Each structure stands twice: as C-alpha cells, then as structure tokens.
Coordinates of C-alpha atoms in Angstrom, one line a residue:
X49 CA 0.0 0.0 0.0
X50 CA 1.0 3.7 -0.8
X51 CA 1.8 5.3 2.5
X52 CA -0.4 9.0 3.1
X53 CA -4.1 8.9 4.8
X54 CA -6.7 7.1 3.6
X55 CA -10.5 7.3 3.3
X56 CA -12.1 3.7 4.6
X57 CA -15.6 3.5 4.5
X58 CA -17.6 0.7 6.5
X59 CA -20.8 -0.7 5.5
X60 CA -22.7 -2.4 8.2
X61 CA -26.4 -3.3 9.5
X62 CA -27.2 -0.6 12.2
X63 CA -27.9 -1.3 15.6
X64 CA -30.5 1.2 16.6
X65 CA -32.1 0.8 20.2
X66 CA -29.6 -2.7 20.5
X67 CA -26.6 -0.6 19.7
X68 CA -25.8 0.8 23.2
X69 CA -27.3 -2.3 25.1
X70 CA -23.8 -4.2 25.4
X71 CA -20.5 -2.4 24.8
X72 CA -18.7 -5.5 22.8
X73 CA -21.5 -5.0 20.4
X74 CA -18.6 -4.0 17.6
X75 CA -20.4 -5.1 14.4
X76 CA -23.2 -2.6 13.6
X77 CA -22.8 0.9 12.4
X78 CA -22.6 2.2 15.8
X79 CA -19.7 -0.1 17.1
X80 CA -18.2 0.4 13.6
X81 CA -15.6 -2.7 14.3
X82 CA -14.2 -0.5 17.6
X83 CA -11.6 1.0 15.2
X84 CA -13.1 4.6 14.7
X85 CA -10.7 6.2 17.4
X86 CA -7.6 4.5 16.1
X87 CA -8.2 5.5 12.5
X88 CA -9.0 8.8 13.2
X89 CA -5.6 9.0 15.5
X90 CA -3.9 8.5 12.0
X91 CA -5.6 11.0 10.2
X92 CA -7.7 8.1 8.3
X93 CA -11.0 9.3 7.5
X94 CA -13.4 6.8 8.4
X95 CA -17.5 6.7 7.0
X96 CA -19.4 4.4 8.1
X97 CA -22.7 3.6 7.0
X98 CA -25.3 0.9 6.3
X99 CA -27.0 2.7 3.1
X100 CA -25.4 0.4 0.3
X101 CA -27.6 0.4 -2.6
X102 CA -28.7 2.3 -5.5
X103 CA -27.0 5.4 -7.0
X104 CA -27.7 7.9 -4.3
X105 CA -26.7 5.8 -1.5
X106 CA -23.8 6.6 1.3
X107 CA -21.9 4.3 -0.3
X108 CA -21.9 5.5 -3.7
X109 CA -21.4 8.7 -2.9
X110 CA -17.9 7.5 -1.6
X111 CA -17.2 4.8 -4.1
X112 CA -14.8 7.4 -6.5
X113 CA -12.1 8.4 -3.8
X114 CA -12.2 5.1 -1.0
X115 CA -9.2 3.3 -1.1
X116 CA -10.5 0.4 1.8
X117 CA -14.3 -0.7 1.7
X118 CA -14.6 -2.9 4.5
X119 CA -18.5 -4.6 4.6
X120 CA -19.8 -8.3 6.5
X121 CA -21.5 -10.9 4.8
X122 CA -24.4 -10.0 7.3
X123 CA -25.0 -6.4 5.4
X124 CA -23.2 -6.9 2.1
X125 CA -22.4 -4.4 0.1
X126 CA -22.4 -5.8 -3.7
X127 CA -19.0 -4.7 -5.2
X128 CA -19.7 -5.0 -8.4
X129 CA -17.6 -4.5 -12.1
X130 CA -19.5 -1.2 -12.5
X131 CA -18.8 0.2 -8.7
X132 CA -15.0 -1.0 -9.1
X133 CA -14.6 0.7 -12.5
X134 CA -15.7 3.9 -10.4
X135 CA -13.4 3.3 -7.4
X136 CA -10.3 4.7 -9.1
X137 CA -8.4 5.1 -5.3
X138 CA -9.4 1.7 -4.2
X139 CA -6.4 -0.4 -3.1
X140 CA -8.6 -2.9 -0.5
X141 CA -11.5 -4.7 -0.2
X142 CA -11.7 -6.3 3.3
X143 CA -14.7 -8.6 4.5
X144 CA -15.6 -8.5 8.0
X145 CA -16.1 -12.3 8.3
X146 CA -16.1 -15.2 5.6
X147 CA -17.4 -15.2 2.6
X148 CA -16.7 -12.8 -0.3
X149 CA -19.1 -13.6 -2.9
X150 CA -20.8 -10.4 -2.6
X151 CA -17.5 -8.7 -4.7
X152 CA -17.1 -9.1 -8.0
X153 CA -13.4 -11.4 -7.9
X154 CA -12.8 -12.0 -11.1
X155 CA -13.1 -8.0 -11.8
X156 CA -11.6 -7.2 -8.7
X157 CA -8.4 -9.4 -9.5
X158 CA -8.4 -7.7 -13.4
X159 CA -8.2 -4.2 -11.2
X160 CA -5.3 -5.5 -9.5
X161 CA -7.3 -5.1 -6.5
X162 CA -6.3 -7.2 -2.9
X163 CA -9.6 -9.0 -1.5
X164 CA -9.5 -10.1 1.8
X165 CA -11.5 -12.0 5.0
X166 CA -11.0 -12.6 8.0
X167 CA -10.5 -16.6 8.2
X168 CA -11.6 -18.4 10.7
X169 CA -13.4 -15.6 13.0
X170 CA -17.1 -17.3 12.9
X171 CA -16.8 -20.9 11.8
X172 CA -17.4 -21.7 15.6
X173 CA -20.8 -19.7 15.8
X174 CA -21.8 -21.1 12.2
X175 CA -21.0 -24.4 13.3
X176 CA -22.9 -24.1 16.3
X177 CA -25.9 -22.4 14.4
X178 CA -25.7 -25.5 12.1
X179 CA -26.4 -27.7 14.9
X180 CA -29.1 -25.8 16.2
X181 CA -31.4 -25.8 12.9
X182 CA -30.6 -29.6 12.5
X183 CA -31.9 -30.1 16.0
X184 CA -35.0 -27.5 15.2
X185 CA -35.9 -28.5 12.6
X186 CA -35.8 -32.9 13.6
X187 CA -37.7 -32.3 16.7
X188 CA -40.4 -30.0 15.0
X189 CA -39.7 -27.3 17.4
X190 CA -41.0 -24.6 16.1
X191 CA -44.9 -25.7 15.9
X192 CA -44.5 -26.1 19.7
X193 CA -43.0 -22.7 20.1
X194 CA -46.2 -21.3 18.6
X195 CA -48.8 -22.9 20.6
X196 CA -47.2 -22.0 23.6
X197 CA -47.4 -18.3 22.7
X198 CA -50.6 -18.6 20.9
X199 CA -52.6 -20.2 24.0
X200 CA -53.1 -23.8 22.2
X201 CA -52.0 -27.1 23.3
X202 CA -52.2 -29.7 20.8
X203 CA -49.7 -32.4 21.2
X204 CA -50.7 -34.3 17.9
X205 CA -49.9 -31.5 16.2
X206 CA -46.3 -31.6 16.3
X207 CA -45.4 -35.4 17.7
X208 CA -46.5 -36.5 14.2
X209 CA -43.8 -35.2 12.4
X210 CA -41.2 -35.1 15.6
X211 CA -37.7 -37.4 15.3
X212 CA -34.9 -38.5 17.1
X213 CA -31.4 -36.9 15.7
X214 CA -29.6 -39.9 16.7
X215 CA -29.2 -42.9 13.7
X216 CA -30.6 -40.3 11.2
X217 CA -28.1 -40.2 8.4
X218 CA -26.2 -36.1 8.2
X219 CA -24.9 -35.1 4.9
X220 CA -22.6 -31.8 4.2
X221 CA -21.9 -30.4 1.1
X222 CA -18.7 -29.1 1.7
X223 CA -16.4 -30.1 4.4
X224 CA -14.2 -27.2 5.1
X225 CA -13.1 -25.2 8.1
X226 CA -17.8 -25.1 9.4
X227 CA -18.3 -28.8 8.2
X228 CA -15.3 -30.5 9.6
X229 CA -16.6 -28.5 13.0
X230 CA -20.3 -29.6 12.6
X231 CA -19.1 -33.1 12.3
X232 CA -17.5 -33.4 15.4
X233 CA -20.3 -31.8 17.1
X234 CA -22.9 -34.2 15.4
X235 CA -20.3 -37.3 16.3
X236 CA -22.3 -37.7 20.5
X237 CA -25.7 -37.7 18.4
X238 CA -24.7 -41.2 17.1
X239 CA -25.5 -40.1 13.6
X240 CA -24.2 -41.6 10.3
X241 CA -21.8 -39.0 9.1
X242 CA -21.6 -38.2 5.3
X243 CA -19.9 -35.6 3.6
X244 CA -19.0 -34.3 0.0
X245 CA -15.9 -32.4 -0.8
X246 CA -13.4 -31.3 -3.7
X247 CA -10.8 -32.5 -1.2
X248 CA -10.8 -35.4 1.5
X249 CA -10.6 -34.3 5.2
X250 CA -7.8 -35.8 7.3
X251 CA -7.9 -39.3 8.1
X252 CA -7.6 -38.8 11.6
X253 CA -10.9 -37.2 11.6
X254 CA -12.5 -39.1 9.1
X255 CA -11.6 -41.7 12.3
X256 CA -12.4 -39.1 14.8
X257 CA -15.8 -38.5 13.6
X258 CA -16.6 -41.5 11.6
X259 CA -17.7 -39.8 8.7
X260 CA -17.4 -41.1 5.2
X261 CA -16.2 -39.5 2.3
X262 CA -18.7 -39.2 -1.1
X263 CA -17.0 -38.4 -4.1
X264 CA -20.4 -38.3 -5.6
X265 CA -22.5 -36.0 -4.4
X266 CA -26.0 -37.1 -6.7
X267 CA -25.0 -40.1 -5.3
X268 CA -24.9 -38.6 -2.0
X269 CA -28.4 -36.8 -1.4
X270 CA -30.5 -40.0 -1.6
X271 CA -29.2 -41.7 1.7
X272 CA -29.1 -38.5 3.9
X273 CA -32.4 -37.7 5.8
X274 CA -30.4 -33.7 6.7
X275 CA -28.4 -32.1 4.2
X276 CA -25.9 -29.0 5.3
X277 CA -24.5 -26.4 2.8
X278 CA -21.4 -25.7 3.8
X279 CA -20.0 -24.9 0.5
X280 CA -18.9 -21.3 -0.6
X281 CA -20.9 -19.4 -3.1
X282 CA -18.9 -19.6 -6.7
X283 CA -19.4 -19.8 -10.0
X284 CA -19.8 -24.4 -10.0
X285 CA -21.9 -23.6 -6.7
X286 CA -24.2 -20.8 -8.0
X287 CA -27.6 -22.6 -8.0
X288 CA -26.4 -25.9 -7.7
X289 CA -29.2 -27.3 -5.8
X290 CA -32.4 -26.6 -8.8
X291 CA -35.3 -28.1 -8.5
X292 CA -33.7 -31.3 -10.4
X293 CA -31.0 -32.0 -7.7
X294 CA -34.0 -31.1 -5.1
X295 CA -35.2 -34.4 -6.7
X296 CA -32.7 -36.2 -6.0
X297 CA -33.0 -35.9 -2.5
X298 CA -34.8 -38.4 -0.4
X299 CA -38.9 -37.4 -0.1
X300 CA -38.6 -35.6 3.2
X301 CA -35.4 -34.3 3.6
X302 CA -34.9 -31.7 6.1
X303 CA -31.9 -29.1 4.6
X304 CA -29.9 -26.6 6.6
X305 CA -28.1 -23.7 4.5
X306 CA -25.9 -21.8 6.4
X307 CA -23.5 -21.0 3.6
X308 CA -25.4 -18.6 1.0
X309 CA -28.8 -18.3 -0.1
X310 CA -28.1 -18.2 -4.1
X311 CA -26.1 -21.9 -3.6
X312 CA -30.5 -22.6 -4.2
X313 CA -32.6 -21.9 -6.8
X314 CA -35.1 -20.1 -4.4
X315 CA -37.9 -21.0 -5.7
X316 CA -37.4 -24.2 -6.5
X317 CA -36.5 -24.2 -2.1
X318 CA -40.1 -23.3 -2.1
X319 CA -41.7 -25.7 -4.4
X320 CA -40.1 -28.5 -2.9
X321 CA -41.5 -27.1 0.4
X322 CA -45.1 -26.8 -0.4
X323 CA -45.1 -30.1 -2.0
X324 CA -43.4 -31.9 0.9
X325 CA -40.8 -33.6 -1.1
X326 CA -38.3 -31.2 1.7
X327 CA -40.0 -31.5 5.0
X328 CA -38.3 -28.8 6.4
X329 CA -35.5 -26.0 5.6
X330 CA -33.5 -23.7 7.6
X331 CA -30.9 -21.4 7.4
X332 CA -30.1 -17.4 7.2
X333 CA -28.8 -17.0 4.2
X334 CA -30.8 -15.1 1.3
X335 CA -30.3 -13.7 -1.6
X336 CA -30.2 -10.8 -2.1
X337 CA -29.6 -9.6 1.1
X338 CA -31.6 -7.9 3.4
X339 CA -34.3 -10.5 2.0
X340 CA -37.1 -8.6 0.5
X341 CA -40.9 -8.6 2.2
X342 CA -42.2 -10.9 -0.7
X343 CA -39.1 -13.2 -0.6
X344 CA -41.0 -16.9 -1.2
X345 CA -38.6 -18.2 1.5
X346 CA -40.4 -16.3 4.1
X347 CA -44.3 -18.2 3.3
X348 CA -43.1 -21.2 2.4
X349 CA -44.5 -24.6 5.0
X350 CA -42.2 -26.0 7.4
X351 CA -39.2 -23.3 7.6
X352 CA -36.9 -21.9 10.0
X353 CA -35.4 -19.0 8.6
X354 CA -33.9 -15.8 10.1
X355 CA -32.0 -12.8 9.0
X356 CA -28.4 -13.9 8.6
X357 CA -27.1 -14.1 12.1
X358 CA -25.2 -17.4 12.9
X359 CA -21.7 -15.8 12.2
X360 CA -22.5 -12.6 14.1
X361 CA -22.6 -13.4 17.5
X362 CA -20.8 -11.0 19.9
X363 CA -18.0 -13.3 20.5
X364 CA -18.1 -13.7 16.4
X365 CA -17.7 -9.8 16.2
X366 CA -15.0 -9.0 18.8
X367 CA -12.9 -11.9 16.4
X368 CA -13.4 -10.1 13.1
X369 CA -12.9 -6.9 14.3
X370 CA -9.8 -7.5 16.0
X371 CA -8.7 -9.2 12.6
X372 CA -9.9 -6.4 10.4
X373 CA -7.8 -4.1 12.6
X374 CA -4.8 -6.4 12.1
X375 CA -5.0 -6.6 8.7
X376 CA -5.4 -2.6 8.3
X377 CA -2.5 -2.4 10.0
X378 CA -0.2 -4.6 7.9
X379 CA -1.8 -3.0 4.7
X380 CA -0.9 0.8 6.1
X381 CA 2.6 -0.9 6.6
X382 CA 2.7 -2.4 3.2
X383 CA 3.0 -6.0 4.6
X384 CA 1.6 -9.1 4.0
X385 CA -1.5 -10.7 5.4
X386 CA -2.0 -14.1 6.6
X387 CA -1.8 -15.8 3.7
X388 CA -5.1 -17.8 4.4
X389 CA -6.8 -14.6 4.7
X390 CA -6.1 -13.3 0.9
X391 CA -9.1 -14.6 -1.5
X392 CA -7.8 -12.6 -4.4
X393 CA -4.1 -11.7 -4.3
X394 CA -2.1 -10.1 -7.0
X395 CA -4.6 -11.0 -9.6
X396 CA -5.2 -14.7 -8.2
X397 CA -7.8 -16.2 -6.8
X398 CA -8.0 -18.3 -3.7
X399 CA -8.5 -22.2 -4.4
X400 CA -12.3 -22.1 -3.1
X401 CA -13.5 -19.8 -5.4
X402 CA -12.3 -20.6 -8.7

C-alpha cells in the first residue's frame, strides 16, 4: 500500500435501540468494528454507513475516492464490475467475516485489486448455528414454540412429524473449516456421518468423527435424511441445488443452508416445500440480502429462517474486528497478510472460489 491517509468506508447493518445495550457489540454501524478512534488518530477518514444500494446511497457517494471498503457478509455491500470501475483510489477490499461472494473477484483481480477476510473468526458460531437448525428442525420445534405463545395445546400437532437426531443419516456439502466443526459436534448424536468435498478431510478425523467421504454428491443426497451447505458461493456452486438435484434428495429431507442463499434456486426451495418432497428448511442466508418482504422463503410450509445471524454473535464480532484491525494495519505498513486470509491476491484467486 501507498503510504499517506486514507479514506475507509464501513458498510454495516445498524444497531438502533440494541446498539448501546452491550459495549462489545462492535459489528453494527454504531460499534463500527471498535476501530473509529484509532483510525481517526492516524488521520484516516473513516465513513461508516449501512445505506449500500442504489445510486444515491452513502456508499456511492464515496465509491470514487475510498481506497479500503470494509463490509460483512451480514449487510453486504455488492461490489460489483461497474462500482470497481468507479473506485479509481481503491487499493482494499476487506470482509468482515467469511465469505466474499458479494464482490465481484474475477473483476476485482483484473483491477489489480487485494480481496481479503478474516479466516476463521465465525466458523465456531456457524457451526454451532448449524447444529441448532438440525436439532429445530428434527424435533419439530417450532410448531410447539407457537402454541405455547398462541394459548393452544395440541400435542398431535407436532409429535407427528417429531424425530430422534440420533441414527438419522447427516450429509454436508462441503467439508471445510464449518463442516469439519459440525461433524464433530454431530459425532455424540450417534448419527451416520456423510460428507461431500473437492478434497478429502484428514484421516484422523474421518476416524475421529466416523464420517465417510462421497466423491459423488447425486450419489450422496439420496441416503441423507439432513443435508448441510457448507460450500462457498462460486461460480460451480451458483444454484447448484435446482429443482432437479432437489429431486434427488430423499422425499422428506430436512436441509440446513448456512453457507449462501443463491447456492438454491429459491424458488425451487419453495416448491419443494409446499409439495413436501423437503420436509423442512433452515438457514439465514438469502439472496439478495436484506431479503425482500415478498421473498417466497419467508411463506413457504415448514421453515426456520432468520435474518443472517449465525456468524455474528458477539463473540463472532470481537474476532473479526480484532482481525480487520490487524490486517489494516499490515496494509498501512505495506506488509503481508495471513496468507489464508487473501481470496484474491495479485490477480489470483484463492483455491475455493475458482
């Protein structure tokens, strides 16, 4: 990086009345990553916002002389060709978190551009969030939930579609860094283990877990009764669960999808909702982001869906902020990141997303 002081804007979701409620609260536009006073120390100017979209927005106001955007995958701010052609100043394009399929890579890496994330900082929460929908979503939960706030008491009404997690049979697409984690916390359920992958997990944990590897994954989708997605969003990945792979899945699958809502055709999510053939889907990812009111995902039978939230739990936050602030640092000083961090780097794309 080019030494001088530098205009960083942040795009993130506000936090409103919940902003001043708990001081480690970092990630909305009020906590602005707990790096306001340090920047500003510099004589960095730092804008932070959550007004991302259209051409009179905050942020494209700003787009033409940044030279860091910084945004989450929770409030993404879509970098697109068009917005990167403007940014003639932009040097950085940092992600708050995992995930950086809301830039355009394969422009950003043309620009010469440096995309970056913050590895690792939320794969526990995910994980944990994983678990959490698989265990919703098998027990019927949510039905429950409903009658004991509506006043009703109908026991029928959700012990006929109520099951046991353990011997059901768990399948993740995608076995990286959040499925090789959700494996080991589904091993005490007694569940058979299945997982998909470009690349085999270490035998030790293969072992460790029991899980077995499917090279297939049409092959796959038939035995599982749950289905993860824990597979980034990329070009192969883009819609790769249609309404013809939806198919292929047994009649009653339950599916989790953690990862990123366009990985579905959404309403193809929905169909196979209405009609049965999925018995139940969770997640809080959605495309686009924020969902819209007339999103299909939000009517659709036998869901539990929320905003996207699993990877921005406080302890989540206080991890990405303190690695966005490392990583600002190193970039002010013109040295290298971690190198698991970079997802485009001097014109190359990381491994995952090509």
């Amino acid at each position: 990086a080019s030494g001088g002081k530098k205009k960083i804007v942040g795009v993130f979701y506000k936090g409103n009345e919940y902003a001043s409620l708990n001081p480690n609260f970092v990630g909305c536009v009020e906590g602005a990553l707990g790096i306001r006073e340090w920047l500003e120390s510099q004589g960095h100017e730092y804008i932070v916002t959550d007004d991302k979209e259209g051409p009179d927005s905050v942020l494209e106001k700003h787009i033409p002389d940044l030279h860091v955007l910084i945004s989450t995958p929770f409030h993404p701010a879509y970098v697109t060709a068009e917005r990167i052609k403007k940014a003639k100043n932009l040097e950085l394009l940092l992600t708050a978190g995992i995930g950086s399929d809301h830039i355009d890579l394969n422009a950003a890496a043309a620009a010469g551009l440096t995309v970056a994330e913050v590895t690792g900082s939320n794969v526990v929460s995910v994980a944990e969030d994983e678990l959490l929908r698989i265990l919703v979503l098998v027990r019927n939960f949510l039905p429950g939930y409903h009658q004991a706030v509506t006043g009703d008491w109908n026991v029928a009404g959700i012990a006929y579609r109520a099951y046991d997690l353990e011997g059901k049979t768990v399948g993740t697409v995608g076995a990286g860094r959040i499925g090789k984690l959700l494996l080991q916390r589904l091993k005490p359920f007694n569940c058979n283990l299945l997982y998909h992958d470009r690349l085999r997990i270490d035998p030790e944990l293969e072992k460790q877990t029991g899980a077995k590897f499917e090279e297939d994954l049409d092959a796959m989708l038939p035995k599982c009764d749950i289905i993860v997605i824990n597979t980034p969003l990329t070009d192969k990945t883009r819609g790769l669960f249609d309404k013809d792979r939806i198919a292929k899945c047994k009649k009653g699958v339950l599916i989790v999808n953690n990862a990123r809502g366009a990985i579905m055709d959404t309403q193809a999510v929905a169909d196979a909702c209405s009609s049965g053939h999925v018995a139940g889907y969770s997640g809080d990812v959605w495309f686009p982001q924020p969902a819209p009111k007339d999103h299909p995902w939000r009517y659709m039978p036998n869901h539990a869906m929320t905003p996207h939230i699993s990877g921005t739990t406080i302890d989540a936050q206080l991890r990405y902020a303190a690695g966005v602030k490392d990583m600002l640092e190193r970039h002010f000083k013109g040295e290298d990141f971690p190198e698991q961090n970079y997802i485009v780097k001097e014109g190359q794309l990381a491994s995952q997303y090509r």
